[in-house]
Amino acid sequence: MRRLIVLTVLVIAGALSLAVASAQQGPEAIHIQHVKDRLYIVTGGRGTSAQGNGIAGNTTVFIADTGVVLIDTKYAGFGKAILDQVKSVTNKPITTIINTHTHGDHTGGNSEFPSTVVFIAQENTKTNMARMADFKGEKAAFLPKRTFKDTTSLLAGKDRIDLHYFGAGHTNGDAVIVFPALRTVVMGDLFARKWAPLVDSDNGGSATAFPQTLAKAIGAIKDVDTVITGHSTTTLGSGATVTFVPSSPVMKWADLQEYGDFMRDFVAAAQAAKKSGKSVDDAVKGLNLPARYKDYNMARAKEDVQKVYDESK
Ligand SMILES: [Zn+2]
């Protein structure tokens, strides 16, 4: 009997600690952080989407004269929590939401904002989003109403926002968003964190195009010193042994340049390994990248090398 009580207590304690853990990681766990001037980011939170369990994307908050522009809306269920965070820094309404790309950890909250909000994305991203369960039926009202192909601008003067598309990488519709007056670029998951990236082939992403796309962005964007990444956490390990490690969501221009170099060197090493007839496993073991990339999260390196091999057929 005593054993049963102990067991029951343990089970209840376990359930409670799980509940506490999920409360710490869900929409309640997000917080707003000042970047510069009228620019903030909302970081934190974990959730679930078609891409599996993961870490919510960063939401960028820009307070323009005419209202608030958001970039990305995290997972479904995060909309109200994002709005609460925005209300803590401004009374202005949200007028515009830009989605950097299709993934559910960046678009899931769209339908929790008023449908009067203008949703904007690169045209391929709109196509990708339209295939998602999150945007079927009535929820199609929360798909981008405005799209662009290569470049477009919103607002004017000190509020101007430039949107660019530089080619395939993480997906085939990754928007790069520049706030010229604030010398800041928002990279979405084209630069999610310092890692061997997720390349989503099902949504047109490409490992071999990724370095060219980054090089194009780095070459075209001028007078930027601050870089906002797609995520603020990185994961190490997998399955039951996964650990979550904070990763800075606000980086410097030099970090983006370094990431461009990393992707160039990574893909070149994988292509050279393929040419020399190495297996994917041997290619991963022999990547031998420069020491300056030693802190990069390489958990996805094997998948990425495989993609380079598949794309180089
Ligand atoms: Zn993504």
Short mmCIF file of C-alpha atoms and ligand atoms in Angstrom, two decimals:
data_model
loop_
_atom_site.label_atom_id
_atom_site.label_comp_id
_atom_site.label_asym_id
_atom_site.label_seq_id
_atom_site.Cartn_x
_atom_site.Cartn_y
_atom_site.Cartn_z
CA MET A 1 0.00 0.00 0.00
CA ARG A 2 2.77 2.36 0.99
CA ARG A 3 4.54 1.57 -2.24
CA LEU A 4 1.44 2.40 -4.20
CA ILE A 5 1.15 5.76 -2.43
CA VAL A 6 4.80 6.54 -3.15
CA LEU A 7 4.31 5.53 -6.76
CA THR A 8 1.16 7.63 -7.05
CA VAL A 9 2.94 10.65 -5.56
CA LEU A 10 5.78 10.15 -8.00
CA VAL A 11 3.41 9.93 -10.96
CA ILE A 12 1.55 13.08 -9.89
CA ALA A 13 4.85 14.91 -9.30
CA GLY A 14 6.02 13.81 -12.74
CA ALA A 15 2.82 15.03 -14.40
CA LEU A 16 3.07 18.35 -12.56
CA SER A 17 6.67 18.93 -13.57
CA LEU A 18 5.76 18.12 -17.20
CA ALA A 19 2.89 20.62 -17.01
CA VAL A 20 5.23 23.26 -15.54
CA ALA A 21 7.81 22.53 -18.22
CA SER A 22 5.30 22.96 -21.05
CA ALA A 23 3.97 26.18 -19.50
CA GLN A 24 7.53 27.50 -19.44
CA GLN A 25 7.98 26.66 -23.09
CA GLY A 26 4.59 27.54 -24.60
CA PRO A 27 3.17 30.96 -25.47
CA GLU A 28 3.59 31.99 -21.79
CA ALA A 29 7.36 31.69 -22.16
CA ILE A 30 7.88 34.35 -24.82
CA HIS A 31 9.29 37.78 -24.06
CA ILE A 32 10.01 41.02 -25.87
CA GLN A 33 13.52 42.37 -26.20
CA HIS A 34 14.58 45.82 -27.42
CA VAL A 35 16.93 45.76 -30.43
CA LYS A 36 17.27 49.44 -31.33
CA ASP A 37 15.13 52.56 -31.65
CA ARG A 38 11.59 51.38 -32.58
CA LEU A 39 12.62 47.79 -33.22
CA TYR A 40 12.03 44.84 -30.88
CA ILE A 41 12.03 41.05 -31.11
CA VAL A 42 9.83 38.54 -29.34
CA THR A 43 11.89 35.45 -28.53
CA GLY A 44 11.26 32.10 -26.84
CA GLY A 45 8.52 29.44 -26.87
CA ARG A 46 8.29 25.94 -28.22
CA GLY A 47 5.54 24.26 -30.18
CA THR A 48 4.49 21.80 -32.85
CA SER A 49 3.96 22.14 -36.59
CA ALA A 50 4.21 20.02 -39.74
CA GLN A 51 8.00 20.25 -39.31
CA GLY A 52 7.67 18.50 -35.92
CA ASN A 53 8.34 19.69 -32.36
CA GLY A 54 10.60 22.65 -32.22
CA ILE A 55 11.53 26.10 -31.15
CA ALA A 56 9.36 29.04 -32.16
CA GLY A 57 10.84 31.46 -34.68
CA ASN A 58 11.66 35.01 -33.63
CA THR A 59 8.97 37.64 -34.16
CA THR A 60 10.31 41.07 -35.12
CA VAL A 61 8.25 44.09 -34.04
CA PHE A 62 8.69 47.47 -35.81
CA ILE A 63 6.74 50.47 -34.57
CA ALA A 64 6.08 52.67 -37.60
CA ASP A 65 4.15 55.96 -37.44
CA THR A 66 1.09 54.33 -39.01
CA GLY A 67 1.10 51.18 -36.88
CA VAL A 68 3.05 48.07 -35.99
CA VAL A 69 4.70 45.82 -38.56
CA LEU A 70 5.36 42.24 -37.40
CA ILE A 71 7.69 39.76 -39.05
CA ASP A 72 6.62 36.16 -38.39
CA THR A 73 3.99 34.85 -35.97
CA LYS A 74 5.53 31.75 -34.32
CA TYR A 75 3.39 28.61 -33.90
CA ALA A 76 -0.41 28.35 -33.93
CA GLY A 77 -1.59 29.38 -30.47
CA PHE A 78 1.02 32.12 -30.02
CA GLY A 79 -0.95 35.04 -31.56
CA LYS A 80 -2.47 36.44 -28.37
CA ALA A 81 0.79 36.10 -26.46
CA ILE A 82 2.64 37.99 -29.23
CA LEU A 83 -0.04 40.72 -29.13
CA ASP A 84 0.33 41.00 -25.33
CA GLN A 85 4.08 41.47 -25.72
CA VAL A 86 3.56 44.16 -28.38
CA LYS A 87 1.03 45.95 -26.12
CA SER A 88 3.71 46.19 -23.44
CA VAL A 89 5.73 48.56 -25.69
CA THR A 90 3.12 50.42 -27.81
CA ASN A 91 -0.60 51.22 -28.06
CA LYS A 92 -0.50 51.23 -31.87
CA PRO A 93 -2.45 48.54 -33.75
CA ILE A 94 -0.79 45.84 -35.82
CA THR A 95 -1.31 46.82 -39.45
CA THR A 96 1.06 44.55 -41.36
CA ILE A 97 2.50 41.06 -40.96
CA ILE A 98 5.38 39.83 -43.11
CA ASN A 99 6.08 36.07 -43.17
CA THR A 100 9.74 35.28 -43.92
CA HIS A 101 8.83 31.78 -45.15
CA THR A 102 6.16 29.09 -44.99
CA HIS A 103 7.09 27.07 -41.88
CA GLY A 104 4.54 26.64 -39.10
CA ASP A 105 6.89 28.08 -36.48
CA HIS A 106 6.87 31.39 -38.43
CA THR A 107 3.30 31.49 -39.81
CA GLY A 108 1.18 29.50 -37.35
CA GLY A 109 -0.10 32.54 -35.43
CA ASN A 110 -1.32 34.46 -38.54
CA SER A 111 -4.97 33.48 -38.14
CA GLU A 112 -5.04 34.79 -34.55
CA PHE A 113 -4.64 38.40 -35.73
CA PRO A 114 -7.47 40.50 -37.26
CA SER A 115 -8.03 39.69 -40.93
CA THR A 116 -7.78 43.45 -41.61
CA VAL A 117 -4.01 43.08 -41.15
CA VAL A 118 -2.16 43.11 -44.48
CA PHE A 119 -0.18 39.88 -44.81
CA ILE A 120 2.88 39.99 -47.08
CA ALA A 121 5.29 37.30 -48.30
CA GLN A 122 7.43 36.32 -51.26
CA GLU A 123 5.22 34.77 -53.97
CA ASN A 124 6.64 31.24 -53.63
CA THR A 125 5.99 31.39 -49.90
CA LYS A 126 2.36 32.25 -50.53
CA THR A 127 2.10 29.17 -52.79
CA ASN A 128 3.75 27.02 -50.09
CA MET A 129 1.51 28.43 -47.35
CA ALA A 130 -1.63 27.78 -49.40
CA ARG A 131 -0.81 24.05 -49.24
CA MET A 132 -0.73 24.05 -45.41
CA ALA A 133 -3.62 22.78 -43.28
CA ASP A 134 -3.24 26.02 -41.26
CA PHE A 135 -4.48 28.03 -44.26
CA LYS A 136 -7.30 25.88 -45.64
CA GLY A 137 -10.97 26.94 -45.78
CA GLU A 138 -11.80 30.12 -43.85
CA LYS A 139 -8.20 30.42 -42.76
CA ALA A 140 -7.21 31.24 -46.34
CA ALA A 141 -8.09 34.82 -45.31
CA PHE A 142 -4.77 34.85 -43.43
CA LEU A 143 -2.64 33.98 -46.46
CA PRO A 144 -0.49 36.81 -47.86
CA LYS A 145 -2.67 39.30 -49.76
CA ARG A 146 0.34 41.10 -51.10
CA THR A 147 3.32 39.29 -52.61
CA PHE A 148 6.58 40.21 -54.30
CA LYS A 149 8.95 38.35 -56.62
CA ASP A 150 12.41 39.95 -56.25
CA THR A 151 12.02 43.14 -54.29
CA THR A 152 9.45 45.59 -52.94
CA SER A 153 9.25 48.36 -50.35
CA LEU A 154 6.72 49.29 -47.68
CA LEU A 155 6.21 52.70 -46.06
CA ALA A 156 8.55 55.65 -46.61
CA GLY A 157 11.18 57.87 -45.04
CA LYS A 158 12.43 56.67 -41.66
CA ASP A 159 9.80 53.89 -41.69
CA ARG A 160 10.79 52.39 -45.05
CA ILE A 161 11.12 48.61 -45.15
CA ASP A 162 12.79 46.83 -48.09
CA LEU A 163 11.88 43.22 -48.84
CA HIS A 164 14.15 41.08 -51.01
CA TYR A 165 14.29 37.59 -52.43
CA PHE A 166 17.77 36.35 -53.36
CA GLY A 167 17.08 32.73 -54.36
CA ALA A 168 16.59 29.28 -52.87
CA GLY A 169 18.09 28.28 -49.53
CA HIS A 170 16.10 27.19 -46.48
CA THR A 171 13.00 27.16 -48.78
CA ASN A 172 12.29 28.68 -52.21
CA GLY A 173 10.65 31.78 -50.74
CA ASP A 174 12.89 33.17 -47.98
CA ALA A 175 12.32 36.91 -47.60
CA VAL A 176 15.19 39.09 -46.43
CA ILE A 177 13.89 42.27 -44.81
CA VAL A 178 15.92 45.46 -44.37
CA PHE A 179 15.14 48.46 -42.15
CA PRO A 180 17.48 51.02 -43.80
CA ALA A 181 17.06 53.75 -41.17
CA LEU A 182 17.91 51.26 -38.43
CA ARG A 183 20.75 49.59 -40.37
CA THR A 184 19.16 46.23 -39.55
CA VAL A 185 18.38 43.12 -41.60
CA VAL A 186 15.98 40.32 -40.64
CA MET A 187 17.20 37.05 -42.17
CA GLY A 188 14.49 34.56 -41.17
CA ASP A 189 15.74 30.98 -41.43
CA LEU A 190 18.15 31.81 -44.24
CA PHE A 191 20.27 32.52 -41.14
CA ALA A 192 18.38 30.78 -38.32
CA ARG A 193 21.45 30.42 -36.10
CA LYS A 194 25.08 29.34 -36.52
CA TRP A 195 24.49 25.79 -37.73
CA ALA A 196 24.47 23.37 -40.61
CA PRO A 197 20.98 24.46 -41.67
CA LEU A 198 17.66 22.78 -42.24
CA VAL A 199 17.14 22.62 -46.00
CA ASP A 200 13.46 22.01 -46.78
CA SER A 201 13.49 20.37 -50.22
CA ASP A 202 9.70 19.82 -50.08
CA ASN A 203 9.28 23.60 -50.07
CA GLY A 204 11.93 24.23 -52.73
CA GLY A 205 14.95 24.68 -50.44
CA SER A 206 18.38 23.87 -51.87
CA ALA A 207 21.68 23.03 -50.14
CA THR A 208 23.76 23.76 -53.24
CA ALA A 209 22.04 27.10 -53.95
CA PHE A 210 22.20 28.18 -50.28
CA PRO A 211 25.76 29.66 -50.42
CA GLN A 212 25.04 31.60 -53.65
CA THR A 213 21.83 32.98 -52.18
CA LEU A 214 23.64 34.17 -49.04
CA ALA A 215 26.47 35.66 -51.12
CA LYS A 216 23.92 37.53 -53.24
CA ALA A 217 22.24 38.93 -50.11
CA ILE A 218 25.56 39.94 -48.54
CA GLY A 219 26.65 41.60 -51.78
CA ALA A 220 23.39 43.48 -52.35
CA ILE A 221 22.60 44.76 -48.86
CA LYS A 222 24.44 47.94 -47.91
CA ASP A 223 24.88 49.93 -44.70
CA VAL A 224 23.61 47.33 -42.24
CA ASP A 225 25.31 46.59 -38.92
CA THR A 226 22.68 44.52 -37.08
CA VAL A 227 21.35 41.09 -38.09
CA ILE A 228 18.27 39.41 -36.62
CA THR A 229 18.33 35.63 -37.00
CA GLY A 230 15.36 33.29 -37.43
CA HIS A 231 15.69 31.66 -34.01
CA SER A 232 16.97 32.37 -30.50
CA THR A 233 17.66 28.80 -29.40
CA THR A 234 19.65 25.95 -30.82
CA THR A 235 19.29 22.23 -30.04
CA LEU A 236 22.00 19.68 -29.41
CA GLY A 237 21.44 15.94 -29.59
CA SER A 238 18.12 14.43 -30.61
CA GLY A 239 15.11 12.50 -29.29
CA ALA A 240 15.15 11.99 -25.51
CA THR A 241 18.66 13.43 -25.14
CA VAL A 242 17.94 16.74 -26.85
CA THR A 243 19.09 19.84 -24.99
CA PHE A 244 18.11 23.43 -25.75
CA VAL A 245 20.87 26.02 -25.78
CA PRO A 246 20.31 29.78 -26.14
CA SER A 247 21.64 31.29 -29.35
CA SER A 248 21.88 35.06 -29.79
CA PRO A 249 19.01 36.35 -31.97
CA VAL A 250 20.79 39.68 -32.54
CA MET A 251 24.08 39.43 -34.36
CA LYS A 252 26.49 41.67 -36.25
CA TRP A 253 26.99 42.06 -40.00
CA ALA A 254 30.31 40.19 -39.60
CA ASP A 255 28.39 37.17 -38.25
CA LEU A 256 26.30 37.04 -41.41
CA GLN A 257 29.46 37.30 -43.52
CA GLU A 258 30.97 34.45 -41.51
CA TYR A 259 27.81 32.38 -42.02
CA GLY A 260 28.07 33.01 -45.77
CA ASP A 261 31.67 31.75 -45.65
CA PHE A 262 30.62 28.73 -43.58
CA MET A 263 27.95 27.69 -46.08
CA ARG A 264 30.34 28.19 -49.01
CA ASP A 265 33.04 26.08 -47.32
CA PHE A 266 30.60 23.43 -46.10
CA VAL A 267 28.98 22.88 -49.49
CA ALA A 268 32.34 23.01 -51.31
CA ALA A 269 33.74 20.34 -48.95
CA ALA A 270 30.69 18.12 -49.53
CA GLN A 271 30.94 18.56 -53.31
CA ALA A 272 34.68 17.73 -53.26
CA ALA A 273 33.97 14.59 -51.19
CA LYS A 274 31.35 13.47 -53.69
CA LYS A 275 33.71 14.06 -56.59
CA SER A 276 36.38 11.93 -54.91
CA GLY A 277 33.88 9.08 -54.53
CA LYS A 278 33.48 9.20 -50.73
CA SER A 279 30.35 7.88 -49.05
CA VAL A 280 28.12 10.43 -47.28
CA ASP A 281 29.32 9.11 -43.88
CA ASP A 282 32.99 9.48 -44.85
CA ALA A 283 32.29 12.92 -46.29
CA VAL A 284 30.77 14.05 -42.96
CA LYS A 285 33.74 12.65 -41.00
CA GLY A 286 36.23 14.29 -43.35
CA LEU A 287 34.60 17.73 -43.74
CA ASN A 288 37.60 19.28 -41.98
CA LEU A 289 36.23 22.83 -41.88
CA PRO A 290 38.32 25.76 -40.62
CA ALA A 291 38.59 26.16 -36.82
CA ARG A 292 36.66 29.43 -36.85
CA TYR A 293 33.46 27.40 -37.32
CA LYS A 294 34.12 25.18 -34.28
CA ASP A 295 31.09 26.47 -32.34
CA TYR A 296 28.65 25.79 -35.19
CA ASN A 297 25.92 23.26 -34.42
CA MET A 298 26.60 20.38 -36.82
CA ALA A 299 23.67 18.13 -35.79
CA ARG A 300 22.22 18.36 -39.33
CA ALA A 301 25.54 18.01 -41.17
CA LYS A 302 24.81 14.50 -42.42
CA GLU A 303 21.39 15.44 -43.80
CA ASP A 304 22.91 18.48 -45.49
CA VAL A 305 25.76 16.52 -47.07
CA GLN A 306 23.17 14.01 -48.31
CA LYS A 307 21.22 16.91 -49.91
CA VAL A 308 24.37 18.19 -51.62
CA TYR A 309 24.96 14.65 -52.95
CA ASP A 310 21.35 14.31 -54.14
CA GLU A 311 21.33 17.74 -55.79
CA SER A 312 24.69 17.15 -57.50
CA LYS A 313 23.59 14.01 -59.37
ZN ZN B 1 12.04 27.47 -41.15
#
